[in-house]
Structure formats: structure tokens, C-alpha cells
Amino acid sequence: MRSLISILDLTTEELDQLIETAKDIAAHPEKYWDRCAHKKLATLFFEPSTRTRLSFEAAMLELGGTVLGFSEASSSSASKGESVADTAKIVSCYADIMAMRHPREGAPYVASRAASIPVINAGDGGHNHPTQTLADLLTISRELGRLDNLTIGLCGDLKYGRTVHSLIEAMSRYQGIRFVLISPKELKLPGFVRYNVLEKHKIPYTEVTGLEAAMPQLDVLYMTRIQRERFDDPDEYDRLKDSYVLTAEKMKLAKKEMAVLHPLPRVNEISVKVDDDPRAAYFRQALNGKFMRMALILKLLEEAKANPVKEAVDTEGFVYDRVCRNPKCICQVEQELPQIFKVTDKAANIHRCIYCEQKD
Ligand code: NCD
């Protein structure tokens, strides 16, 4: 039995298979109408969501299954102090698969270790968002016909934007990928993606602060919202919130076949005047998210049926004598959760928390 906590839990072949299944679902939805009959998906959303939760629910309903769950922490026993691990054990009694969104980094991972059903990370703090990446991959594949040989511009909040982290991890697996990282200096890409992915695999990237100058070289422009809820200092958010606005004027600088993606919601970073541009793919991207979540639910439930036993945690490289200093890590609040780090770079003596991937 497997869960999806990080996009790196899936091999490139598995990503390609999910894309093929999702394309087949989009073309022949009736073939899939009862594939999950009598199965239940629990959606545990401790943080706001429109697209992710509703697309998960629509995905399960379109597979013939049913859904249960909650859409805010205040309506669950978390408000009484229940731990994520206990919640995951309880939900395992009532559902066949669960999708969890949580403001604390590493929470779905903790859930997956406690649960006896597959757990899908639907976004954990500013860390990861693998199912948004599934939507992004299908969108790039459908819009541009390929997932290799692309120059991908990522623009906005690269520090807290969890969708960016998971997308870079996934795209780094494909050939001929180059990234242009466009952000204010305060919102640059964090180390766990920069060092563990880009530097480690020698993926070419440049970091710039201006959007216009980068536009002409891009095949994909991935816009993101400045993540207000993750800022400790509201003044800093106010200063940075309008750093980038994609307008119809700026679109004139781009290639004719570029695709504009955005995980949504947008606040101010894409003018509505861009919506009618054929290169604006963000609403199609939201639909693609449903097809990819259908493909993922099918895959994880099939694997759970074939192999109901959970794989043992690979503890190689684990060390137990370090302390996580990330105030947003699940280990700061979950009672009795052991502090565990993993060696990620032996030569440089770098250890990262197994829950949130921050350095000690
Ligand atoms: C994203 C998220 O929640 O991280 N939204 C989504 O799931 N489509 C992006 C965002 O909130 O800015």
C-alpha cells in the first residue's frame, strides 16, 4: 500500500502512466463511472481550499465512489487537541483513502505513518503540493505536447509557494529542462529544493527579479500568488504583494506557443484581460486537476487492494540527536513525535528534518 506525500514518491514512468490514464478519462469518462463503486474518499482539510477539495470530491464521485470529510479544522476534533496521527487512525476505520491538507509542514507524512489506508498530501504548509503538480504536468503535456526540452519560468512567491516546490521536483526528472526563477529576493526558492533537487541533479537555472526581460525565452510561465497566510510580518506581505502582475501588454513579449499556468486562486497577479488569450491555460489546468486526481485515486486504491500491507519506513541515514527549528513543522505541535533528521549531503554534513525538510 502506498501514499502520495511528495511528488518524488512517484517514478517518471508512473507520472507518465497517470498522464495517459487522465487523458483516457478525459476522452472516455463513461469507462470509469463505476470503477470506485462502494469506495469512500475522506477529505480532511485543515486549511481553506476550493479547487483541491472540490476536484478531489468530484473525482471520487465521477469514479462512482462517495466522499466524507470536513473543510475546516474547527469542525474536526483537531479543535479539541486531537493529534494528526490519531485522526488518521480514526479515518482509516471509515474510509478507503484520504486526502489531507494541513497548515503544518509534514502533517500528511505523519498521517501516512499512522494510517492503514493510502494518504494523499493535498498541501502541507509552504512545503509540498504533489497533486497540484499532477494537474500542472497534464496541463503542460496537453498544451505543449511534451514534458521535455522546456524553459519554465516560475514567478512570484517561490519561498512559500508549495506548488512551485513540487513542480520543480517533478520537472527536474525530464530531459532538457531549464528554470528561470523570477521572484523578489525575499521570496527566493528554499534550500530543500535548490540544493536537494536543482544543484544535486545539475539542472540549469537562473534567478532574476524582473518578469518582462525573462518573457521571450519561456515555454511555460507559472505564475503564483504571494502567500499572505505564510508571512510572519504583515508589513512585508503588503510591500511584496503586487511584485508581479501579468498583463496583456506583457504577453506581447512572449512566444506565440507559450502556456501560462497558475494553480489559482489568483489575487492580482494575472489581469483578467489575459484570460481570453489562447495561451492562458489556468482554467483548463483546474479541470485537468480533476482528471489527474481520478487517475491517482484509481492507482492508489488498486495498489492498496493488491498489496494491503504498508511498506516499512526506510530508516537508512536517520539520526535522532538533532532539533527542528522550523516553527511551522508538524513536529513542533504533535505530541511525542520523535525528532528525526536524515543525512541529505554527507560531504557537506547536511541533515534535514524528515517531516518538513528544513536544515537543523
Ligand atoms: C494552491 C495552494 O493551495 O497551494 N492552490 C491550489 O491548491 N490550487 C496555490 C495557492 O493557494 O496560492
Short mmCIF file of C-alpha atoms and ligand atoms in Angstrom, two decimals:
data_model
loop_
_atom_site.label_atom_id
_atom_site.label_comp_id
_atom_site.label_asym_id
_atom_site.label_seq_id
_atom_site.Cartn_x
_atom_site.Cartn_y
_atom_site.Cartn_z
CA MET A 1 0.00 0.00 0.00
CA ARG A 2 1.31 3.39 -0.94
CA SER A 3 0.59 7.01 -0.14
CA LEU A 4 1.47 10.15 -2.10
CA ILE A 5 3.27 12.59 0.18
CA SER A 6 5.90 14.02 -2.17
CA ILE A 7 5.76 14.02 -5.97
CA LEU A 8 9.10 12.16 -5.76
CA ASP A 9 7.19 9.17 -4.36
CA LEU A 10 6.20 8.51 -7.99
CA THR A 11 8.69 7.41 -10.64
CA THR A 12 8.81 9.19 -14.00
CA GLU A 13 7.19 6.12 -15.58
CA GLU A 14 4.36 6.33 -13.05
CA LEU A 15 3.88 10.04 -13.76
CA ASP A 16 3.68 9.27 -17.48
CA GLN A 17 1.19 6.44 -16.84
CA LEU A 18 -1.00 8.74 -14.71
CA ILE A 19 -0.98 11.30 -17.51
CA GLU A 20 -2.03 8.65 -20.04
CA THR A 21 -4.84 7.42 -17.75
CA ALA A 22 -6.02 11.00 -17.17
CA LYS A 23 -6.12 11.64 -20.93
CA ASP A 24 -8.16 8.46 -21.38
CA ILE A 25 -10.54 9.53 -18.59
CA ALA A 26 -11.00 12.92 -20.26
CA ALA A 27 -11.74 11.25 -23.60
CA HIS A 28 -13.92 8.36 -22.33
CA PRO A 29 -15.33 9.30 -18.89
CA GLU A 30 -18.07 6.65 -19.09
CA LYS A 31 -15.48 3.85 -18.93
CA TYR A 32 -14.65 4.96 -15.39
CA TRP A 33 -18.11 5.66 -13.98
CA ASP A 34 -18.19 2.74 -11.56
CA ARG A 35 -14.53 1.95 -11.05
CA CYS A 36 -14.68 3.05 -7.38
CA ALA A 37 -18.19 1.86 -6.54
CA HIS A 38 -18.60 1.31 -2.77
CA LYS A 39 -15.30 3.07 -2.04
CA LYS A 40 -15.05 6.15 0.17
CA LEU A 41 -12.68 9.09 -0.03
CA ALA A 42 -12.19 11.17 3.13
CA THR A 43 -11.16 14.78 2.54
CA LEU A 44 -9.54 16.23 5.68
CA PHE A 45 -8.99 19.93 5.04
CA PHE A 46 -7.49 21.80 7.98
CA GLU A 47 -6.87 24.79 5.67
CA PRO A 48 -9.08 26.60 3.12
CA SER A 49 -9.46 25.20 -0.38
CA THR A 50 -11.80 25.45 -3.36
CA ARG A 51 -10.20 23.64 -6.29
CA THR A 52 -8.25 20.95 -4.50
CA ARG A 53 -11.05 19.75 -2.21
CA LEU A 54 -13.86 20.03 -4.75
CA SER A 55 -11.80 18.42 -7.50
CA PHE A 56 -10.93 15.52 -5.19
CA GLU A 57 -14.60 15.13 -4.35
CA ALA A 58 -15.72 15.45 -7.97
CA ALA A 59 -13.02 12.94 -8.96
CA MET A 60 -14.28 10.32 -6.49
CA LEU A 61 -17.93 10.92 -7.41
CA GLU A 62 -17.14 10.55 -11.12
CA LEU A 63 -15.47 7.23 -10.35
CA GLY A 64 -18.70 6.03 -8.71
CA GLY A 65 -17.40 6.37 -5.15
CA THR A 66 -18.60 8.53 -2.27
CA VAL A 67 -16.96 11.19 -0.12
CA LEU A 68 -16.95 12.27 3.50
CA GLY A 69 -14.85 14.70 5.48
CA PHE A 70 -14.51 18.26 6.71
CA SER A 71 -13.39 21.52 5.19
CA GLU A 72 -12.07 23.35 8.23
CA ALA A 73 -10.12 22.39 11.31
CA SER A 74 -12.75 23.95 13.60
CA SER A 75 -15.29 21.29 12.60
CA SER A 76 -12.95 18.40 13.44
CA SER A 77 -11.58 17.10 16.74
CA ALA A 78 -8.32 18.87 15.96
CA SER A 79 -10.04 21.84 17.64
CA LYS A 80 -10.19 19.70 20.81
CA GLY A 81 -6.48 18.93 20.53
CA GLU A 82 -6.57 15.59 18.70
CA SER A 83 -3.29 14.71 17.03
CA VAL A 84 -2.88 14.21 13.28
CA ALA A 85 -1.77 10.63 13.92
CA ASP A 86 -4.91 9.81 15.93
CA THR A 87 -7.14 11.49 13.35
CA ALA A 88 -5.52 9.40 10.62
CA LYS A 89 -6.09 6.18 12.58
CA ILE A 90 -9.76 7.05 13.11
CA VAL A 91 -10.38 8.00 9.50
CA SER A 92 -8.80 4.68 8.45
CA CYS A 93 -11.81 2.99 10.15
CA TYR A 94 -14.32 4.88 7.99
CA ALA A 95 -12.78 5.46 4.55
CA ASP A 96 -10.69 3.63 1.93
CA ILE A 97 -8.40 6.54 1.05
CA MET A 98 -7.86 10.05 2.40
CA ALA A 99 -6.67 13.40 1.11
CA MET A 100 -5.27 15.75 3.75
CA ARG A 101 -4.45 19.47 3.61
CA HIS A 102 -2.79 20.94 6.69
CA PRO A 103 -1.05 24.22 7.58
CA ARG A 104 1.78 22.33 9.31
CA GLU A 105 4.63 21.06 7.15
CA GLY A 106 4.93 17.29 7.27
CA ALA A 107 1.42 16.65 8.66
CA PRO A 108 0.29 14.33 5.81
CA TYR A 109 3.53 12.37 6.20
CA VAL A 110 2.75 11.85 9.90
CA ALA A 111 -0.79 10.81 8.91
CA SER A 112 0.56 8.30 6.39
CA ARG A 113 2.71 6.66 9.04
CA ALA A 114 -0.28 6.23 11.35
CA ALA A 115 -3.00 5.39 8.81
CA SER A 116 -3.86 1.96 7.46
CA ILE A 117 -5.24 3.41 4.19
CA PRO A 118 -3.45 5.46 1.48
CA VAL A 119 -2.92 9.12 2.35
CA ILE A 120 -2.65 11.84 -0.29
CA ASN A 121 -0.94 15.11 0.57
CA ALA A 122 -3.30 17.86 -0.61
CA GLY A 123 -0.87 20.61 0.50
CA ASP A 124 1.20 20.89 3.70
CA GLY A 125 2.05 24.43 4.76
CA GLY A 126 4.62 26.04 2.48
CA HIS A 127 6.22 22.68 1.74
CA ASN A 128 4.69 20.47 -0.95
CA HIS A 129 1.57 20.06 -3.08
CA PRO A 130 2.06 16.97 -5.25
CA THR A 131 -1.46 16.67 -6.68
CA GLN A 132 -1.32 20.25 -7.97
CA THR A 133 1.82 19.13 -9.78
CA LEU A 134 -0.13 16.28 -11.36
CA ALA A 135 -2.56 18.89 -12.70
CA ASP A 136 0.37 21.01 -13.91
CA LEU A 137 2.05 18.11 -15.71
CA LEU A 138 -1.11 17.14 -17.56
CA THR A 139 -1.64 20.77 -18.50
CA ILE A 140 1.87 21.22 -19.90
CA SER A 141 1.57 17.94 -21.78
CA ARG A 142 -1.82 18.86 -23.28
CA GLU A 143 -0.94 22.47 -24.07
CA LEU A 144 2.57 21.98 -25.49
CA GLY A 145 2.60 18.29 -26.44
CA ARG A 146 5.72 17.48 -24.40
CA LEU A 147 7.28 17.48 -20.96
CA ASP A 148 10.90 17.74 -22.09
CA ASN A 149 13.05 20.48 -23.65
CA LEU A 150 11.25 23.34 -21.94
CA THR A 151 12.28 26.63 -20.41
CA ILE A 152 9.98 27.10 -17.44
CA GLY A 153 9.59 30.47 -15.72
CA LEU A 154 8.29 30.35 -12.15
CA CYS A 155 7.17 33.75 -10.97
CA GLY A 156 6.10 35.17 -7.60
CA ASP A 157 6.34 33.55 -4.19
CA LEU A 158 8.94 30.83 -4.67
CA LYS A 159 9.66 30.65 -0.94
CA TYR A 160 6.24 29.74 0.43
CA GLY A 161 4.62 28.58 -2.84
CA ARG A 162 4.34 24.84 -2.22
CA THR A 163 3.11 24.16 -5.76
CA VAL A 164 6.40 25.54 -7.13
CA HIS A 165 8.46 23.21 -4.94
CA SER A 166 6.64 20.09 -6.10
CA LEU A 167 6.62 21.21 -9.74
CA ILE A 168 10.39 21.77 -9.79
CA GLU A 169 10.92 18.35 -8.21
CA ALA A 170 8.80 16.71 -10.91
CA MET A 171 10.07 18.64 -13.94
CA SER A 172 13.69 18.08 -12.95
CA ARG A 173 13.14 14.43 -13.90
CA TYR A 174 12.61 15.27 -17.58
CA GLN A 175 15.29 15.94 -20.22
CA GLY A 176 16.31 19.41 -21.37
CA ILE A 177 14.54 21.38 -18.62
CA ARG A 178 15.76 24.84 -17.66
CA PHE A 179 14.21 27.03 -14.98
CA VAL A 180 14.03 30.80 -14.74
CA LEU A 181 13.21 31.68 -11.13
CA ILE A 182 11.53 35.08 -11.00
CA SER A 183 10.94 36.45 -7.51
CA PRO A 184 11.75 39.29 -5.13
CA LYS A 185 14.94 38.49 -3.21
CA GLU A 186 12.88 37.96 -0.02
CA LEU A 187 10.87 35.15 -1.68
CA LYS A 188 13.58 33.05 -3.31
CA LEU A 189 13.43 29.28 -3.61
CA PRO A 190 14.19 27.46 -0.30
CA GLY A 191 17.22 25.23 0.18
CA PHE A 192 15.42 21.90 0.22
CA VAL A 193 14.50 22.39 -3.45
CA ARG A 194 17.56 24.40 -4.51
CA TYR A 195 20.18 22.01 -3.06
CA ASN A 196 18.31 18.69 -2.96
CA VAL A 197 16.98 18.99 -6.50
CA LEU A 198 18.49 21.70 -8.73
CA GLU A 199 22.09 21.63 -7.52
CA LYS A 200 22.15 17.89 -6.84
CA HIS A 201 20.96 16.99 -10.34
CA LYS A 202 22.80 19.88 -12.03
CA ILE A 203 19.61 21.31 -13.52
CA PRO A 204 20.31 24.67 -15.20
CA TYR A 205 18.54 27.64 -13.61
CA THR A 206 18.84 31.40 -13.38
CA GLU A 207 17.42 33.71 -10.73
CA VAL A 208 16.07 37.10 -11.74
CA THR A 209 13.81 39.75 -10.26
CA GLY A 210 12.22 41.09 -13.48
CA LEU A 211 9.42 39.34 -15.38
CA GLU A 212 9.50 41.29 -18.67
CA ALA A 213 13.09 40.50 -19.57
CA ALA A 214 12.52 36.79 -18.96
CA MET A 215 9.30 36.52 -21.02
CA PRO A 216 10.68 35.96 -24.56
CA GLN A 217 12.61 32.79 -23.68
CA LEU A 218 9.82 30.97 -21.81
CA ASP A 219 7.79 27.96 -22.98
CA VAL A 220 5.84 27.88 -19.72
CA LEU A 221 5.14 30.79 -17.40
CA TYR A 222 3.95 29.56 -13.99
CA MET A 223 2.51 32.49 -12.05
CA THR A 224 1.88 32.22 -8.30
CA ARG A 225 0.11 34.15 -5.58
CA ILE A 226 2.14 35.79 -2.83
CA GLN A 227 1.15 33.51 0.09
CA ARG A 228 -0.20 36.02 2.61
CA GLU A 229 -1.08 33.38 5.21
CA ARG A 230 2.54 32.21 5.50
CA PHE A 231 4.08 35.63 6.32
CA ASP A 232 5.08 36.35 9.91
CA ASP A 233 5.21 40.09 9.17
CA PRO A 234 2.07 41.60 7.55
CA ASP A 235 4.02 44.72 6.50
CA GLU A 236 6.38 42.59 4.47
CA TYR A 237 3.40 40.99 2.73
CA ASP A 238 1.98 44.44 1.91
CA ARG A 239 5.31 45.50 0.47
CA LEU A 240 5.65 42.42 -1.73
CA LYS A 241 2.07 41.56 -2.66
CA ASP A 242 2.00 43.35 -6.01
CA SER A 243 5.52 42.44 -7.10
CA TYR A 244 4.32 40.92 -10.38
CA VAL A 245 1.25 41.49 -12.48
CA LEU A 246 0.93 39.68 -15.81
CA THR A 247 -0.89 41.96 -18.27
CA ALA A 248 -1.99 41.67 -21.91
CA GLU A 249 0.85 44.11 -22.70
CA LYS A 250 3.46 41.81 -21.18
CA MET A 251 2.00 38.81 -23.02
CA LYS A 252 3.10 40.51 -26.27
CA LEU A 253 6.70 39.80 -25.23
CA ALA A 254 6.08 36.04 -25.03
CA LYS A 255 6.37 33.23 -27.56
CA LYS A 256 3.20 32.50 -29.56
CA GLU A 257 3.04 28.97 -28.16
CA MET A 258 3.89 29.73 -24.53
CA ALA A 259 1.47 28.39 -21.88
CA VAL A 260 0.52 30.45 -18.82
CA LEU A 261 -0.24 28.33 -15.77
CA HIS A 262 -1.37 29.36 -12.28
CA PRO A 263 -2.52 26.96 -9.55
CA LEU A 264 -5.16 29.56 -8.56
CA PRO A 265 -6.60 31.35 -6.66
CA ARG A 266 -5.21 34.48 -8.25
CA VAL A 267 -5.35 37.71 -6.33
CA ASN A 268 -3.87 40.37 -8.53
CA GLU A 269 -1.03 38.70 -10.35
CA ILE A 270 -2.80 37.99 -13.64
CA SER A 271 -5.02 40.65 -15.18
CA VAL A 272 -8.43 39.29 -16.21
CA LYS A 273 -7.66 40.72 -19.64
CA VAL A 274 -5.17 37.86 -20.11
CA ASP A 275 -7.95 35.27 -19.65
CA ASP A 276 -9.05 35.42 -23.31
CA ASP A 277 -5.53 34.90 -24.61
CA PRO A 278 -5.35 31.33 -26.01
CA ARG A 279 -2.10 30.86 -24.09
CA ALA A 280 -3.90 31.33 -20.74
CA ALA A 281 -4.20 27.70 -19.59
CA TYR A 282 -5.10 28.18 -15.91
CA PHE A 283 -8.79 27.36 -16.09
CA ARG A 284 -8.09 24.28 -18.22
CA GLN A 285 -5.44 23.42 -15.60
CA ALA A 286 -8.14 23.32 -12.89
CA LEU A 287 -10.14 20.82 -14.98
CA ASN A 288 -7.01 18.76 -15.59
CA GLY A 289 -6.61 18.54 -11.82
CA LYS A 290 -9.82 16.53 -11.58
CA PHE A 291 -8.72 14.05 -14.26
CA MET A 292 -5.32 13.55 -12.63
CA ARG A 293 -6.87 13.07 -9.20
CA MET A 294 -9.19 10.43 -10.71
CA ALA A 295 -6.16 8.64 -12.16
CA LEU A 296 -4.33 8.88 -8.83
CA ILE A 297 -7.24 7.60 -6.71
CA LEU A 298 -7.62 4.64 -9.08
CA LYS A 299 -3.92 3.83 -8.90
CA LEU A 300 -3.60 4.05 -5.12
CA LEU A 301 -6.76 2.04 -4.48
CA GLU A 302 -5.67 -0.65 -6.95
CA GLU A 303 -2.27 -0.87 -5.27
CA ALA A 304 -3.85 -0.99 -1.80
CA LYS A 305 -6.05 -3.89 -2.94
CA ALA A 306 -3.14 -5.79 -4.47
CA ASN A 307 -0.87 -5.11 -1.50
CA PRO A 308 -2.73 -4.00 1.65
CA VAL A 309 0.44 -4.10 3.76
CA LYS A 310 2.16 -0.78 4.35
CA GLU A 311 5.78 -0.57 3.27
CA ALA A 312 8.17 -0.25 6.22
CA VAL A 313 9.78 3.19 6.61
CA ASP A 314 13.31 3.22 5.21
CA THR A 315 15.33 4.44 8.18
CA GLU A 316 18.69 4.49 6.43
CA GLY A 317 20.52 7.73 7.20
CA PHE A 318 18.16 8.64 10.07
CA VAL A 319 19.72 10.46 13.03
CA TYR A 320 17.94 11.21 16.30
CA ASP A 321 20.14 13.78 18.01
CA ARG A 322 19.05 16.99 16.24
CA VAL A 323 16.29 19.50 16.79
CA CYS A 324 13.97 21.02 14.16
CA ARG A 325 13.84 24.81 14.35
CA ASN A 326 11.13 25.34 11.75
CA PRO A 327 8.19 26.80 13.74
CA LYS A 328 5.80 25.57 11.01
CA CYS A 329 6.87 21.92 11.21
CA ILE A 330 4.33 19.38 12.47
CA CYS A 331 6.95 18.15 14.95
CA GLN A 332 6.52 21.38 16.96
CA VAL A 333 2.95 20.52 17.96
CA GLU A 334 2.39 16.81 17.56
CA GLN A 335 2.75 15.23 20.97
CA GLU A 336 5.52 12.69 21.36
CA LEU A 337 6.53 12.81 17.69
CA PRO A 338 10.25 11.98 17.68
CA GLN A 339 12.63 14.50 16.14
CA ILE A 340 14.24 12.68 13.23
CA PHE A 341 16.70 14.02 10.69
CA LYS A 342 18.13 12.42 7.57
CA VAL A 343 21.56 12.97 6.05
CA THR A 344 20.97 14.57 2.65
CA ASP A 345 24.54 15.58 1.85
CA LYS A 346 27.23 13.55 3.56
CA ALA A 347 30.17 15.57 2.25
CA ALA A 348 28.70 18.88 3.45
CA ASN A 349 27.28 17.27 6.62
CA ILE A 350 23.74 18.48 5.85
CA HIS A 351 20.82 16.96 7.74
CA ARG A 352 17.18 17.70 7.06
CA CYS A 353 14.08 17.10 9.17
CA ILE A 354 12.15 14.11 7.79
CA TYR A 355 8.84 15.96 8.19
CA CYS A 356 9.49 19.46 6.79
CA GLU A 357 12.93 19.03 5.10
CA GLN A 358 14.42 22.12 6.80
CA LYS A 359 18.05 22.04 7.87
CA ASP A 360 18.84 21.77 11.61
C1 NCD B 1 -2.54 26.49 -4.27
C2 NCD B 1 -2.26 26.02 -2.85
O1 NCD B 1 -3.19 25.77 -2.08
O2 NCD B 1 -1.08 25.90 -2.55
N1 NCD B 1 -3.89 26.39 -4.61
C3 NCD B 1 -4.36 25.20 -5.09
O3 NCD B 1 -4.31 24.18 -4.45
N2 NCD B 1 -4.82 25.19 -6.34
C4 NCD B 1 -1.96 27.83 -4.55
C5 NCD B 1 -2.31 28.98 -3.67
O4 NCD B 1 -3.07 28.85 -2.71
O5 NCD B 1 -1.79 30.05 -3.95
#
